[in-house]
Amino acid sequence: MSPTRPVVLDTVAAVRETLDAERAEGRTVALTPTLGALHDGHLEHVRRAAELADIRVVSIFVNPLQFGPSEDLDRYPRTLEADLDALAAEGVPYVFAPAVEEMYPAGPAQTHVVAGRVGSMFEGRSRPGHFDGVLTVVAKLLNIVQPDVATFGQKDAQQLFLVQRMVRDLDLRTRIEVVPTVREDDGLALSSRNRYLDADQRRAARALPRALEAAASAADLGVDAVVAAAQSVLMGEKLVEVDYFKVVDPATFEPVPDDFRGTARALLAARVGTTRLIDNDELHLG
Ligand code: PAF
């Protein structure tokens, strides 16, 4: 017998009514927000969520606000049936899958969360307005679902930093649980975008985790050595076009000075063919 599929809630009112009833029975709620096209990385979130709360909700919403005019909103994979099967196998009881009109009934939201300075750096520089769109929809999802805990992936390090910051700045009640990056056997971080890579590009994409490994191995020697080690791996791969490689202070997400010592995070974004991939790793700078 196939496992029971999650109940799909597609209105804000239905989510509130359903979860209020669960809470009235004393149950706690965990939210995993997604754009859908679920892969094993997302399933790791729902597995972790099962350890953190009684009831799990996965939101599946391709949020137009976080896509720029030249980005892949229409091309973004929409695989609701397969997503529901995958979540059924994990025993997830509820999916919130609203239409765009349900989330933005009066057209694009006039009231936005603004991601601030960090929101315009790195990913935000390549994708202007992206993080305002992410934070606005995350704030809405947290208000709609009112979860005790919500899972966010370490893979999207800048998004994670900004969501944690928003929760603090706006005194939101939800606790943010960080889920470590899930990787293929060769180290490539799982991403919905990996499906766009052809065989040669897929092979070339291994340069991203290899560059981060090289960076971590050079960390004892300082920031310049880290950058040089990563660059030497990335420059050896013709199909990889680097957008940025930066070392940031995890407390501020600002680039570290050359003489920085302690725990930092290396951020990497690159195009492989037409597909933009990001990855990151912790560094212990000596
Ligand atoms: O990381 C994502 O999948 C999205 O940015 C999120 C958090 C679901 C907001 O749309």
Coordinates of C-alpha atoms and ligand atoms in Angstrom, one line a residue:
M1 CA 0.0 0.0 0.0
S2 CA 1.4 3.4 -0.9
P3 CA 1.9 5.8 2.0
T4 CA -0.8 8.5 2.7
R5 CA -0.2 11.7 0.9
P6 CA -0.1 15.0 2.8
V7 CA -3.2 17.0 3.0
V8 CA -2.7 19.9 0.6
L9 CA -3.9 23.2 2.1
D10 CA -4.1 26.0 -0.5
T11 CA -5.5 28.9 1.4
V12 CA -4.3 30.9 4.4
A13 CA -7.6 30.3 6.1
A14 CA -7.3 26.5 5.7
V15 CA -3.8 26.6 7.2
R16 CA -4.9 28.6 10.2
E17 CA -8.0 26.5 10.9
T18 CA -6.1 23.2 10.5
L19 CA -3.1 24.2 12.6
D20 CA -5.2 26.0 15.3
A21 CA -7.0 22.6 15.8
E22 CA -3.6 20.8 16.1
R23 CA -2.3 23.4 18.6
A24 CA -5.6 23.1 20.6
E25 CA -4.6 19.4 21.1
G26 CA -1.2 20.6 22.5
R27 CA 0.8 19.8 19.4
T28 CA 3.8 21.8 18.3
V29 CA 4.4 22.7 14.6
A30 CA 7.5 22.7 12.4
L31 CA 7.7 24.5 9.0
T32 CA 10.0 23.6 6.1
P33 CA 9.6 26.4 3.5
T34 CA 10.5 25.3 0.0
L35 CA 10.1 26.3 -3.7
G36 CA 9.2 22.7 -4.4
A37 CA 11.1 20.4 -6.8
L38 CA 12.1 18.5 -3.7
H39 CA 15.3 16.5 -3.5
D40 CA 17.0 14.6 -0.7
G41 CA 18.3 17.9 0.8
H42 CA 14.7 19.0 1.5
L43 CA 13.8 15.5 2.8
E44 CA 16.7 15.9 5.3
H45 CA 14.8 19.0 6.5
V46 CA 11.6 17.1 7.1
R47 CA 13.4 14.3 8.8
R48 CA 15.0 16.8 11.2
A49 CA 11.7 18.6 11.6
A50 CA 10.2 15.3 12.8
E51 CA 12.7 15.4 15.8
L52 CA 11.7 18.9 16.6
A53 CA 7.9 19.1 16.6
D54 CA 4.8 17.0 16.6
I55 CA 3.3 18.3 13.3
R56 CA 5.2 19.0 10.1
V57 CA 4.2 21.4 7.4
V58 CA 6.1 21.9 4.2
S59 CA 5.3 25.0 2.1
I60 CA 5.7 24.7 -1.6
F61 CA 5.5 28.1 -3.3
V62 CA 7.5 29.5 -6.2
N63 CA 7.7 33.0 -4.9
P64 CA 7.7 35.5 -7.8
L65 CA 9.0 38.2 -5.5
Q66 CA 12.4 36.6 -5.2
F67 CA 13.0 36.2 -9.0
G68 CA 14.5 39.0 -11.0
P69 CA 13.1 40.0 -14.5
S70 CA 15.8 38.0 -16.2
E71 CA 15.7 35.0 -13.9
D72 CA 14.2 31.5 -14.3
L73 CA 10.7 32.0 -12.7
D74 CA 8.9 30.3 -15.6
R75 CA 11.6 27.8 -16.1
Y76 CA 11.7 26.9 -12.3
P77 CA 10.7 23.2 -12.0
R78 CA 7.2 22.6 -10.7
T79 CA 6.8 19.0 -9.6
L80 CA 3.9 19.0 -7.1
E81 CA 2.8 15.4 -7.7
A82 CA 6.3 14.0 -7.2
D83 CA 6.9 16.3 -4.2
L84 CA 3.7 15.0 -2.6
D85 CA 4.8 11.4 -3.1
A86 CA 8.2 12.1 -1.6
L87 CA 6.6 13.8 1.4
A88 CA 4.1 10.9 1.8
A89 CA 7.1 8.6 2.1
E90 CA 8.4 10.8 5.0
G91 CA 5.0 10.8 6.7
V92 CA 4.5 14.6 6.4
P93 CA 0.9 15.4 7.2
Y94 CA 0.4 18.8 5.6
V95 CA 1.6 20.8 2.6
F96 CA 0.8 24.4 2.1
A97 CA 0.8 25.0 -1.6
P98 CA -0.9 28.4 -2.3
A99 CA -1.4 30.0 -5.7
V100 CA 0.3 33.3 -6.3
E101 CA -3.1 35.1 -6.0
E102 CA -3.6 33.6 -2.5
M103 CA -0.2 34.9 -1.3
Y104 CA -0.4 38.3 -3.1
P105 CA -4.1 38.9 -3.6
A106 CA -3.7 42.6 -4.2
G107 CA -0.7 42.1 -6.6
P108 CA 2.9 42.4 -5.5
A109 CA 3.1 43.2 -1.8
Q110 CA 3.4 46.9 -1.1
T111 CA 4.8 46.3 2.3
H112 CA 8.2 44.6 2.1
V113 CA 10.8 43.3 4.4
V114 CA 14.1 45.0 3.4
A115 CA 17.1 42.8 3.7
G116 CA 19.5 45.8 4.3
R117 CA 23.2 46.0 3.5
V118 CA 24.0 42.3 3.7
G119 CA 21.0 41.7 1.4
S120 CA 22.7 43.6 -1.4
M121 CA 26.0 41.8 -1.2
F122 CA 27.2 38.5 -2.8
E123 CA 24.0 36.8 -4.0
G124 CA 22.1 40.1 -3.6
R125 CA 24.6 41.9 -5.9
S126 CA 24.0 39.3 -8.7
R127 CA 20.3 39.2 -7.9
P128 CA 19.0 42.7 -6.9
G129 CA 15.9 42.5 -4.7
H130 CA 16.2 38.7 -4.3
F131 CA 16.6 38.8 -0.5
D132 CA 13.8 41.4 0.0
G133 CA 11.6 38.9 -1.8
V134 CA 12.8 36.0 0.2
L135 CA 12.4 37.8 3.6
T136 CA 9.0 39.1 2.6
V137 CA 7.6 35.6 1.8
V138 CA 9.3 34.0 4.8
A139 CA 7.8 36.6 7.1
K140 CA 4.4 35.9 5.5
L141 CA 4.9 32.1 5.8
L142 CA 5.9 32.4 9.5
N143 CA 2.8 34.6 10.2
I144 CA 0.5 32.2 8.3
V145 CA 1.8 28.9 9.8
Q146 CA 3.0 30.3 13.2
P147 CA 5.5 27.4 13.6
D148 CA 7.4 26.8 16.8
V149 CA 10.4 26.0 14.6
A150 CA 11.3 26.4 10.9
T151 CA 14.2 24.7 9.1
F152 CA 16.6 26.5 6.8
G153 CA 19.6 25.0 5.0
Q154 CA 23.2 25.9 5.5
K155 CA 23.6 25.6 1.8
D156 CA 22.0 29.0 1.3
A157 CA 24.3 30.6 3.9
Q158 CA 23.4 34.2 3.1
Q159 CA 19.6 33.5 3.1
L160 CA 20.1 31.7 6.5
F161 CA 22.0 34.6 8.0
L162 CA 19.3 37.1 6.8
V163 CA 16.4 35.0 8.0
Q164 CA 18.0 34.6 11.5
R165 CA 18.6 38.3 11.5
M166 CA 15.0 39.1 10.5
V167 CA 13.7 36.8 13.3
R168 CA 15.9 38.7 15.8
D169 CA 15.2 42.2 14.4
L170 CA 11.4 41.8 14.2
D171 CA 11.1 39.7 17.4
L172 CA 9.4 36.8 15.6
R173 CA 8.7 33.8 17.8
T174 CA 9.8 31.0 15.5
R175 CA 13.1 29.3 16.3
I176 CA 15.3 28.8 13.2
E177 CA 16.8 25.3 12.9
V178 CA 19.9 25.1 10.7
V179 CA 20.1 21.9 8.5
P180 CA 23.6 21.0 7.2
T181 CA 24.2 20.8 3.5
V182 CA 23.4 17.5 1.9
R183 CA 26.0 16.5 -0.8
E184 CA 26.3 13.9 -3.6
D185 CA 29.0 11.3 -3.1
D186 CA 31.5 13.5 -5.0
G187 CA 30.8 16.5 -2.8
L188 CA 28.4 18.5 -5.0
A189 CA 25.8 20.2 -2.8
L190 CA 22.3 19.1 -3.7
S191 CA 20.3 21.8 -5.5
S192 CA 17.1 21.8 -7.6
R193 CA 19.3 23.5 -10.2
N194 CA 21.7 20.5 -10.6
R195 CA 19.1 18.9 -12.9
Y196 CA 20.0 21.6 -15.6
L197 CA 23.6 20.4 -15.8
D198 CA 24.6 18.1 -18.7
A199 CA 27.2 15.3 -18.1
D200 CA 30.2 17.5 -18.8
Q201 CA 28.9 20.4 -16.7
R202 CA 28.0 18.0 -13.9
R203 CA 31.6 16.7 -13.9
A204 CA 32.9 20.3 -14.0
A205 CA 30.6 21.3 -11.1
R206 CA 32.7 19.1 -8.8
A207 CA 35.2 22.0 -8.8
L208 CA 33.0 23.9 -6.4
P209 CA 33.3 21.5 -3.4
R210 CA 36.9 20.8 -4.4
A211 CA 37.7 24.5 -4.2
L212 CA 36.1 24.8 -0.8
E213 CA 38.0 21.8 0.4
A214 CA 41.3 23.3 -0.9
A215 CA 40.3 26.6 0.9
A216 CA 39.7 24.8 4.2
S217 CA 43.1 23.0 3.9
A218 CA 44.9 26.3 3.4
A219 CA 43.0 28.0 6.3
D220 CA 46.0 27.8 8.7
L221 CA 48.0 30.0 6.4
G222 CA 45.4 32.9 6.4
V223 CA 42.9 34.5 4.1
D224 CA 45.3 35.1 1.1
A225 CA 46.3 31.5 1.0
V226 CA 42.6 30.4 1.2
V227 CA 41.7 32.6 -1.8
A228 CA 44.7 31.4 -3.8
A229 CA 43.9 27.7 -3.1
A230 CA 40.3 28.1 -4.1
Q231 CA 41.2 30.0 -7.3
S232 CA 43.8 27.5 -8.4
V233 CA 41.1 24.7 -8.4
L234 CA 38.5 26.9 -10.0
M235 CA 40.8 28.2 -12.7
G236 CA 41.6 24.7 -13.7
E237 CA 38.0 24.0 -14.8
K238 CA 37.1 25.7 -18.1
L239 CA 33.3 25.2 -17.8
V240 CA 33.2 27.0 -14.5
E241 CA 32.9 30.8 -14.5
V242 CA 33.3 32.1 -11.0
D243 CA 31.0 34.9 -9.9
Y244 CA 32.6 35.4 -6.5
F245 CA 34.7 33.6 -3.9
K246 CA 34.6 35.5 -0.5
V247 CA 35.5 34.8 3.0
V248 CA 33.1 36.4 5.5
D249 CA 32.8 36.8 9.3
P250 CA 29.8 34.6 10.3
A251 CA 28.7 37.1 12.9
T252 CA 28.3 40.0 10.4
F253 CA 28.5 38.4 7.0
E254 CA 31.0 41.1 6.0
P255 CA 34.2 40.1 4.2
V256 CA 37.0 39.5 6.7
P257 CA 40.2 41.6 6.8
D258 CA 43.4 39.8 5.5
D259 CA 44.7 39.3 9.0
F260 CA 41.5 37.7 10.4
R261 CA 41.8 34.7 12.7
G262 CA 39.1 32.4 13.9
T263 CA 36.0 30.9 12.4
A264 CA 35.0 32.3 9.1
R265 CA 32.8 31.1 6.2
A266 CA 33.9 30.8 2.5
L267 CA 31.2 31.6 0.0
L268 CA 31.3 30.6 -3.6
A269 CA 29.1 31.3 -6.6
A270 CA 29.8 30.2 -10.1
R271 CA 28.1 29.6 -13.4
V272 CA 28.4 26.2 -15.0
G273 CA 27.0 26.6 -18.5
T274 CA 23.9 28.7 -17.9
T275 CA 23.3 27.2 -14.4
R276 CA 24.3 29.3 -11.4
L277 CA 25.4 27.3 -8.4
I278 CA 26.3 28.3 -4.9
D279 CA 28.1 26.6 -2.0
N280 CA 29.9 27.5 1.2
D281 CA 31.9 26.0 4.0
E282 CA 33.3 26.8 7.4
L283 CA 37.0 27.8 7.7
H284 CA 39.2 28.0 10.7
L285 CA 41.7 30.7 9.9
G286 CA 44.9 30.4 11.8
Ligands
PAF1 O1 15.3 28.6 -0.1 C1 14.2 28.6 -0.6 O2 13.8 27.5 -1.1 C2 13.4 29.8 -0.7 O3 14.2 31.0 -0.8 C3 12.4 30.0 0.4 C4 13.1 30.1 1.8 C5 11.4 28.8 0.4 C6 11.6 31.3 0.3 O4 10.8 31.3 -0.9

